[in-house]
Coordinates of C-alpha atoms in Angstrom, one line a residue:
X1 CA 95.4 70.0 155.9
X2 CA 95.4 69.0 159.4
X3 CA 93.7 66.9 161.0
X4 CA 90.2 67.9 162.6
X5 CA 89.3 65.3 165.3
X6 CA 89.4 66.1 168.8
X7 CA 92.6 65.2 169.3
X8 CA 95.4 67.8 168.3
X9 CA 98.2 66.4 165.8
X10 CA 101.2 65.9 167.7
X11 CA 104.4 67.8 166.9
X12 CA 105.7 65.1 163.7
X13 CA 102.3 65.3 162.5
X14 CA 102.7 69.2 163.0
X15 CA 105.6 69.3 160.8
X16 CA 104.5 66.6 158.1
X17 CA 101.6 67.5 157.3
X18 CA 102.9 70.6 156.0
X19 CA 105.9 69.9 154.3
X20 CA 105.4 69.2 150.6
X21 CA 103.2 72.1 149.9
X22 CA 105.9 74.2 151.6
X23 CA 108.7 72.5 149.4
X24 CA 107.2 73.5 146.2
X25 CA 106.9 77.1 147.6
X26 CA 110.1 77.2 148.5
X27 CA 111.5 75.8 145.3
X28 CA 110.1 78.8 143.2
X29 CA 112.3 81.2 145.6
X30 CA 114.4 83.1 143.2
X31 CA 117.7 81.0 142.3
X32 CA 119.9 83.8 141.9
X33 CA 122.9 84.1 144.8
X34 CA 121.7 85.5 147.4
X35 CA 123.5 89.1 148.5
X36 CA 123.1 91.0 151.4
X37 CA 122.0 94.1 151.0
X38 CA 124.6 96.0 152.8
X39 CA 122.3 99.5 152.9
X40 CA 119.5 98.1 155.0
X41 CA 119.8 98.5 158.7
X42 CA 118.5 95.1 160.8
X43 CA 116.7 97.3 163.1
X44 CA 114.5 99.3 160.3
X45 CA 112.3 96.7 159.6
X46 CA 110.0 94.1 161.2
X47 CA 111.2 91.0 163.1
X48 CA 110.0 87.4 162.6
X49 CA 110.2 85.8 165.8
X50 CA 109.8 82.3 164.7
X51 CA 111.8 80.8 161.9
X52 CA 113.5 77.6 160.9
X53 CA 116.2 76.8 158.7
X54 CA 118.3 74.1 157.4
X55 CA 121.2 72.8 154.8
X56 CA 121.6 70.1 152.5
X57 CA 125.4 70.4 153.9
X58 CA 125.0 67.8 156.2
X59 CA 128.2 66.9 156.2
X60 CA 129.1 70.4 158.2
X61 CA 125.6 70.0 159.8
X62 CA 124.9 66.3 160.5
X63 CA 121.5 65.3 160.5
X64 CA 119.6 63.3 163.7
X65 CA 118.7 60.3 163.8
X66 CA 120.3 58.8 161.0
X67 CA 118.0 60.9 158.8
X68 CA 119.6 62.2 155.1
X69 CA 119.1 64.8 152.6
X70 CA 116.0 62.5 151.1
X71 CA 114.2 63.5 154.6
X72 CA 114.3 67.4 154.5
X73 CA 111.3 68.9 153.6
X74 CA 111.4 71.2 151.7
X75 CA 115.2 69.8 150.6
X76 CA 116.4 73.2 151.3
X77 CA 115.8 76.3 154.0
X78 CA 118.8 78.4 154.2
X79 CA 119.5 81.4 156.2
X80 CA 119.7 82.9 152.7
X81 CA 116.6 81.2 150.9
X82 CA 114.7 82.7 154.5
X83 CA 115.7 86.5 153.7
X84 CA 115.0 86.4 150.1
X85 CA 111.4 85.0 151.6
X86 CA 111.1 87.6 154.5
X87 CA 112.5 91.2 152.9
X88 CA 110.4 91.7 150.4
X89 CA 107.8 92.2 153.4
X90 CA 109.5 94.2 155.1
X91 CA 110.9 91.8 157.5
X92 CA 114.4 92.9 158.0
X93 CA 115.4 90.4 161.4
X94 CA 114.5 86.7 162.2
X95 CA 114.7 84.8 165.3
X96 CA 116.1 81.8 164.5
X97 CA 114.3 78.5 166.4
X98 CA 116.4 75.4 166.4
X99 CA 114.3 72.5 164.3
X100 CA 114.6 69.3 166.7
X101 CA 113.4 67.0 164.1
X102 CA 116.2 67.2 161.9
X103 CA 119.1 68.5 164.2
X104 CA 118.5 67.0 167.5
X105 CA 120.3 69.2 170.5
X106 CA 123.3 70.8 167.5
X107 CA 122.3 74.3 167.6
X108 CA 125.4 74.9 165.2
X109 CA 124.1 75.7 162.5
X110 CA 121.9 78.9 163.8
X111 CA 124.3 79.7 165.9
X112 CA 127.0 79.8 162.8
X113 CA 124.3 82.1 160.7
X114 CA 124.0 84.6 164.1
X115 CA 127.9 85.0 163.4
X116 CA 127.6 85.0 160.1
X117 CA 124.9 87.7 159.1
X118 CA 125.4 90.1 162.6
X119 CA 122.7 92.1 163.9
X120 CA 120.0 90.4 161.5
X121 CA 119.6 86.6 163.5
X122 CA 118.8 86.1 167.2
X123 CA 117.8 82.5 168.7
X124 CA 116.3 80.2 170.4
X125 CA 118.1 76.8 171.0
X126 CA 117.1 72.9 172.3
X127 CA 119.2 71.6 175.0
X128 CA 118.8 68.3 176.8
X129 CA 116.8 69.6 180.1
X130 CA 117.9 66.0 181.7
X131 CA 121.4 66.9 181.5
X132 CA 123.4 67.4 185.0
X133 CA 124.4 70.7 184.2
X134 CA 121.7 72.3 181.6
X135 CA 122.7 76.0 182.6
X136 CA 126.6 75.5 181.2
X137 CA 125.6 74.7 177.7
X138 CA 122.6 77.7 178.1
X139 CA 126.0 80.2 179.1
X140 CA 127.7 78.5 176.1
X141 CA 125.7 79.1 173.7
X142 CA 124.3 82.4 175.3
X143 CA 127.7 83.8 173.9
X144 CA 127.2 82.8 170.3
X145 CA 124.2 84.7 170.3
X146 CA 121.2 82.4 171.5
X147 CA 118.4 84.3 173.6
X148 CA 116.3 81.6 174.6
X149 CA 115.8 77.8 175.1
X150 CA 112.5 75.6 173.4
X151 CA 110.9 73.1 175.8
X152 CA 108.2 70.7 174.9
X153 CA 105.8 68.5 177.8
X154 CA 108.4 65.6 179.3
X155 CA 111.3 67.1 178.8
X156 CA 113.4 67.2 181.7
X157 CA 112.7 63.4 182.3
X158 CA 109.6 64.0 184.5
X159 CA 106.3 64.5 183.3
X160 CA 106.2 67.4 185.5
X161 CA 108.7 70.1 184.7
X162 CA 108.1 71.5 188.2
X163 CA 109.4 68.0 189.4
X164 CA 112.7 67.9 187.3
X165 CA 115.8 69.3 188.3
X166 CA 117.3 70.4 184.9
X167 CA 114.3 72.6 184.1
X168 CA 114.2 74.1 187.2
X169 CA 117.9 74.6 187.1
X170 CA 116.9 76.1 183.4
X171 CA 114.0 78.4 184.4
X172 CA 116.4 79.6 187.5
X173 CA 119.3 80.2 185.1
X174 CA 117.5 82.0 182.2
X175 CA 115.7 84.4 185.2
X176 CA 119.5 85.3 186.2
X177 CA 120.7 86.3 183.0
X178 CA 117.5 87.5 181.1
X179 CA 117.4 84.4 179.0
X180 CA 113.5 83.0 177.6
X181 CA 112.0 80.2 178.1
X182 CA 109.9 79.1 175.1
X183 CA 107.5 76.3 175.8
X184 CA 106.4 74.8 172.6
X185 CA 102.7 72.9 173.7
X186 CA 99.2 72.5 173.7
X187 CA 96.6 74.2 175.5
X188 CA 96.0 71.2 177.8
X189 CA 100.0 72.1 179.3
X190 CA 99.2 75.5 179.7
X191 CA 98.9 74.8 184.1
X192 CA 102.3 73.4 183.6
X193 CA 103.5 77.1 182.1
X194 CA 101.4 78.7 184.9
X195 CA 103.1 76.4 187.9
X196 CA 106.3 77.1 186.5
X197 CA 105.7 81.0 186.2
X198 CA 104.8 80.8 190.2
X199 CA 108.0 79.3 191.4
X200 CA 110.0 81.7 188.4
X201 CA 108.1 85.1 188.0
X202 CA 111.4 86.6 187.1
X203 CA 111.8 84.7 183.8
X204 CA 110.8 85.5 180.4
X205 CA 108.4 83.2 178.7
X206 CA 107.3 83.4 175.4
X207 CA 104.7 80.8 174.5
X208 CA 104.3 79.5 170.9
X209 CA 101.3 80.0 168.4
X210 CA 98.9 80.4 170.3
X211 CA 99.6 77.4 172.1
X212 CA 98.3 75.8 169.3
X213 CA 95.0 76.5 170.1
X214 CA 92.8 76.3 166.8
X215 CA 95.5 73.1 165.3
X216 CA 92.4 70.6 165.0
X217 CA 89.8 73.9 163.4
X218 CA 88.4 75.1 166.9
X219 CA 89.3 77.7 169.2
X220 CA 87.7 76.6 172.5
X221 CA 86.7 79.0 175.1
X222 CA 88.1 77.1 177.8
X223 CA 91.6 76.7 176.3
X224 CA 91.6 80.8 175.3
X225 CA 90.9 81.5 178.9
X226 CA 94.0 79.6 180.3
X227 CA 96.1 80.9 177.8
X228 CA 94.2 84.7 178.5
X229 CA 94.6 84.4 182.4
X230 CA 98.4 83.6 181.8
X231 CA 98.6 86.7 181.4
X232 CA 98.5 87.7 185.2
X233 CA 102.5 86.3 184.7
X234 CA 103.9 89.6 184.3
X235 CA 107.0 88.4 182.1
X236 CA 104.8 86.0 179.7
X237 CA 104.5 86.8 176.2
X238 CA 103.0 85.1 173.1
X239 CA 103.5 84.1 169.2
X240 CA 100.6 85.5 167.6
X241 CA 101.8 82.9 164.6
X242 CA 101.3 79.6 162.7
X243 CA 98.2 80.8 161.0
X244 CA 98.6 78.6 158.1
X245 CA 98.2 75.8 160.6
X246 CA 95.0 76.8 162.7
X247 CA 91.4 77.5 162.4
X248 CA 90.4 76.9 158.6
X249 CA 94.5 77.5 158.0
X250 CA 94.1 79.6 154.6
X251 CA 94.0 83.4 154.3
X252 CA 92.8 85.8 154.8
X253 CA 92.5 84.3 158.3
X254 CA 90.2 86.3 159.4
X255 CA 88.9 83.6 161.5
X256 CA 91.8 84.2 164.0
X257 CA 91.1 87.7 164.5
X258 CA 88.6 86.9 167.5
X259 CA 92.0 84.9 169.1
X260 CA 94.4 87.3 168.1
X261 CA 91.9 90.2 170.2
X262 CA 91.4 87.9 172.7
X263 CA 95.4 87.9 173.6
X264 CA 95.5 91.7 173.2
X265 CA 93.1 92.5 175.6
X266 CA 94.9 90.3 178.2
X267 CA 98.9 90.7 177.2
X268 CA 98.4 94.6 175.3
X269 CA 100.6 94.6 172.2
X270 CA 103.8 94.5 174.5
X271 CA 103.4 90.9 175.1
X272 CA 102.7 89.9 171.5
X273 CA 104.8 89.5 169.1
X274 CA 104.3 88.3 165.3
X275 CA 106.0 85.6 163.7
X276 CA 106.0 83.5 160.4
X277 CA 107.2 79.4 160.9
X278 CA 108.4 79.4 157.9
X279 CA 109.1 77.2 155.7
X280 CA 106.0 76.0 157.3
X281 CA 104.4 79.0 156.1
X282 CA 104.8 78.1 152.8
X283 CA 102.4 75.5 152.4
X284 CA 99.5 75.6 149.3
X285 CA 97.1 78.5 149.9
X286 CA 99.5 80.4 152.3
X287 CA 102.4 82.9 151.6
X288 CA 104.5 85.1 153.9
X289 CA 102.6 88.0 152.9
X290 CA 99.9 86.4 153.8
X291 CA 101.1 86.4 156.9
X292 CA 102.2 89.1 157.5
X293 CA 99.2 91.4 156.0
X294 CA 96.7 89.9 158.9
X295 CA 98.4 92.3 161.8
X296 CA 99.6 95.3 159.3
X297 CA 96.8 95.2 157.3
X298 CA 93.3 93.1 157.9
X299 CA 93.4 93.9 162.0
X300 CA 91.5 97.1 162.8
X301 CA 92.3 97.3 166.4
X302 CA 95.6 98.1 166.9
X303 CA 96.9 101.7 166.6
X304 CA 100.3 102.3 164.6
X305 CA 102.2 101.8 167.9
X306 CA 100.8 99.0 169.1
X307 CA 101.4 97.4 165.3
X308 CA 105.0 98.1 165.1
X309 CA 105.1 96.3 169.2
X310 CA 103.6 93.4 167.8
X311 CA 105.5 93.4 164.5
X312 CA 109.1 94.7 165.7
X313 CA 109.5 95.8 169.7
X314 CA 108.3 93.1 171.0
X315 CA 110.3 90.7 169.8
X316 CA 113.3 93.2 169.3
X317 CA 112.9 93.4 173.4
X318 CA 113.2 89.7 174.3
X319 CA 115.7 88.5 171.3
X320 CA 117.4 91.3 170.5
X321 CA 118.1 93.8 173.8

């Protein structure tokens, strides 16, 4: 599904390429009206730690770019339609992460679901890192419920993010008030993490799938040992996730498992946490269950405890504490 030269799809290509498997997944959701089940405690279950979401009300929540309801793919990923998706599996809480592509810097509409549905939604919101005063709108939206900030390579307005003064004021802030920092990159920006870990140590990081090591079909031993030896950052953690997206990207994924031991032995389960990217997820081949199965099920290294770290404290620690 993705491409399998030797160099990585960017980010658009990221998304694209899987989007119109994952819209006919997400159409056969059940079409009933969703209803919350008012008998299931949030904190029972597992957590997701990486989810997306959007609305066909665009009106409420305008779209960027000058993009329309003709661009969504899949049309539709509600809070709701995402719960109907994750419960059955036991998933009971979901970090929301704000989707760029279609909603630019308006976090409103996770931040409206965090009200909305309490206790079951944390997340993690974009900002504009060039901004004078990026720290304001992290305390702002702090208070609706957001628990950490997504940055991507040359954001800030520098190439460098040790060399721009919003995401240094950013990485200060989010160490001050227990805020993450969730770089979203490839293995090739992982010295840009590290550099920023050195002048920060105090700040939670939690690093996305993998760094997408494994998006073109190869896990490279080089780019496993710089995202391994982050490890020696006492307040990193990473998203064991994305598996529909890396290494031959269809269950049982069993090819990831080598990775996915690889990070254990350098973070321990405390560091890891699992997540889905849904609707992403979705895609031909690849269900949430399928997802979710590869830590509870198919890994034969973890112990019960370290499984329910990976599948519920970790994330219930950084998102949710």
């Amino acid at each position: 599904m993705f491409k399998t030269d030797s160099n990585p799809p960017n980010r658009r290509d990221f998304l694209k390429m899987a989007s119109a498997a994952s819209a006919a997944a997400v159409s056969n959701l059940p079409q009933a009206a969703f209803a919350a089940e008012q008998d299931v405690d949030p904190a029972s279950g597992y957590v997701d730690a990486h989810s997306h979401i959007w609305t066909r009300s665009v009106d409420e929540y305008p779209l960027a770019e000058g993009q329309t309801v003709d661009d969504l793919q899949p049309p539709s990923f509600t809070a709701e339609e995402l719960l109907e998706t994750a419960r059955p599996h036991g998933v009971t809480r979901v970090v929301l992460i704000q989707h760029k592509t279609y909603h630019g810097v308006d976090n409103s509409y996770i931040t409206d679901t965090i009200a909305k549905y309490p206790g079951v939604f944390s997340g993690v919101a974009c900002i504009e890192a060039e901004a004078d005063h990026p720290d304001q709108e992290m305390s702002r939206l702090k208070k609706l419920g957001i628990r950490g900030f997504r940055i991507r390579p040359g954001e800030g307005g520098t190439d460098r993010w040790a060399e721009s003064d919003g995401m240094n004021t950013m990485w200060a802030y989010a160490a001050d008030t227990g805020l993450a920092i969730c770089p979203l990159i490839d293995a090739e920006y992982i010295p840009q993490v590290s550099e920023m870990c050195e002048m920060y140590p105090e700040t939670t990081v939690v690093v996305d799938h993998f760094a997408r090591i494994g998006i073109d079909g190869e896990m490279r031993e080089p780019d496993l040992k710089a995202l391994a030896a982050l490890a020696s950052h006492e307040n990193v953690h990473v998203k064991i996730s994305a598996y529909y997206a890396l290494g031959k990207k269809r269950p049982p994924y069993s090819d990831l498992i080598p990775m996915i031991r690889r990070m254990y032995d350098a973070y321990g389960a405390e560091r890891l946490m699992w997540a889905s990217d849904c609707p992403y997820q979705l895609t031909a081949d690849n269900t949430y269950g399928d997802s979710v199965e590869l830590v509870t099920e198919r890994i034969d290294f973890l112990s019960a405890e370290e499984t329910d770290w990976v599948m519920r404290k970790t994330a219930d620690k950084v998102y949710f504490s």
